[in-house]
XYZ file of C-alpha atoms in Angstrom:
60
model
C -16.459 36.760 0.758
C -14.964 33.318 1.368
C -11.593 32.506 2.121
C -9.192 30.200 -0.607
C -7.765 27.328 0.212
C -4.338 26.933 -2.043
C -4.948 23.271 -2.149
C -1.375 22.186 -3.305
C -0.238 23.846 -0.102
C -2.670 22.227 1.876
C -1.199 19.135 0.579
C 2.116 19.792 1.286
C 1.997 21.090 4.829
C -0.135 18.062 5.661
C 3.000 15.732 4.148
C 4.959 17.631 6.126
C 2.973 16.776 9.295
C 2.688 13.364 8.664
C 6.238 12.905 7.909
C 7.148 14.493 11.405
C 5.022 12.396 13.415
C 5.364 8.996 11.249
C 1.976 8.981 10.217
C 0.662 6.860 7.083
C -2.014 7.722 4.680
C -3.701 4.527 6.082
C -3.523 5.256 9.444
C -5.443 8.633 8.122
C -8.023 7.031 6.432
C -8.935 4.697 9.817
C -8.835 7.185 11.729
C -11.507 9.282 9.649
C -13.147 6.141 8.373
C -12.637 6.904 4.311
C -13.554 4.124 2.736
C -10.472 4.197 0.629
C -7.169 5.607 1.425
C -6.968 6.695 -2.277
C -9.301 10.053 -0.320
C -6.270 10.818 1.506
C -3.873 10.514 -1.224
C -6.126 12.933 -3.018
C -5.667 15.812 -0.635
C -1.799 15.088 -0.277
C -1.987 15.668 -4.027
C -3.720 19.004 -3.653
C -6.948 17.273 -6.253
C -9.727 17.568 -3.730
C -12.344 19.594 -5.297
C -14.465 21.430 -2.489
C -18.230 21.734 -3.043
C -20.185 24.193 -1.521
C -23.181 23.446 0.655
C -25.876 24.563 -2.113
C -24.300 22.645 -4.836
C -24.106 20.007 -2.313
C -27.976 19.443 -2.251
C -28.483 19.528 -5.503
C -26.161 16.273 -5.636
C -28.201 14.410 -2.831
C-alpha cells in the first residue's frame, strides 16, 4: 500500500513556508535547477501529477 499525497495541501503548506521565510518561487526553481519556475508554480497549485517508477520507463 502506498501512502497519498493530498496535493492541494502540499501546495498550501509549502506557500505557507515560503511566505515565512521570504522565499520566491524563483529562488525555488535555482535552487533545484527547474528549468522553468512555471514547475514550482505547479506544485503551489497542487497540479503536479506524480508518476510512478514503472510508468516512468515506459516514458523514457
Amino acid at each position: 500500500m502506498f501512502p497519498t499525497i493530498n496535493k492541494k495541501e502540499t501546495g498550501v503548506n509549502l506557500r505557507r513556508i515560503m511566505d515565512m521565510r521570504g522565499v520566491k518561487p524563483k529562488d525555488i526553481q535555482e535552487y533545484l535547477g527547474f528549468g522553468c519556475v512555471q514547475s514550482v508554480y505547479r506544485w503551489l497549485d497542487g497540479a503536479i501529477h506524480f508518476v510512478r517508477m514503472r510508468q516512468r520507463e515506459e516514458y523514457l
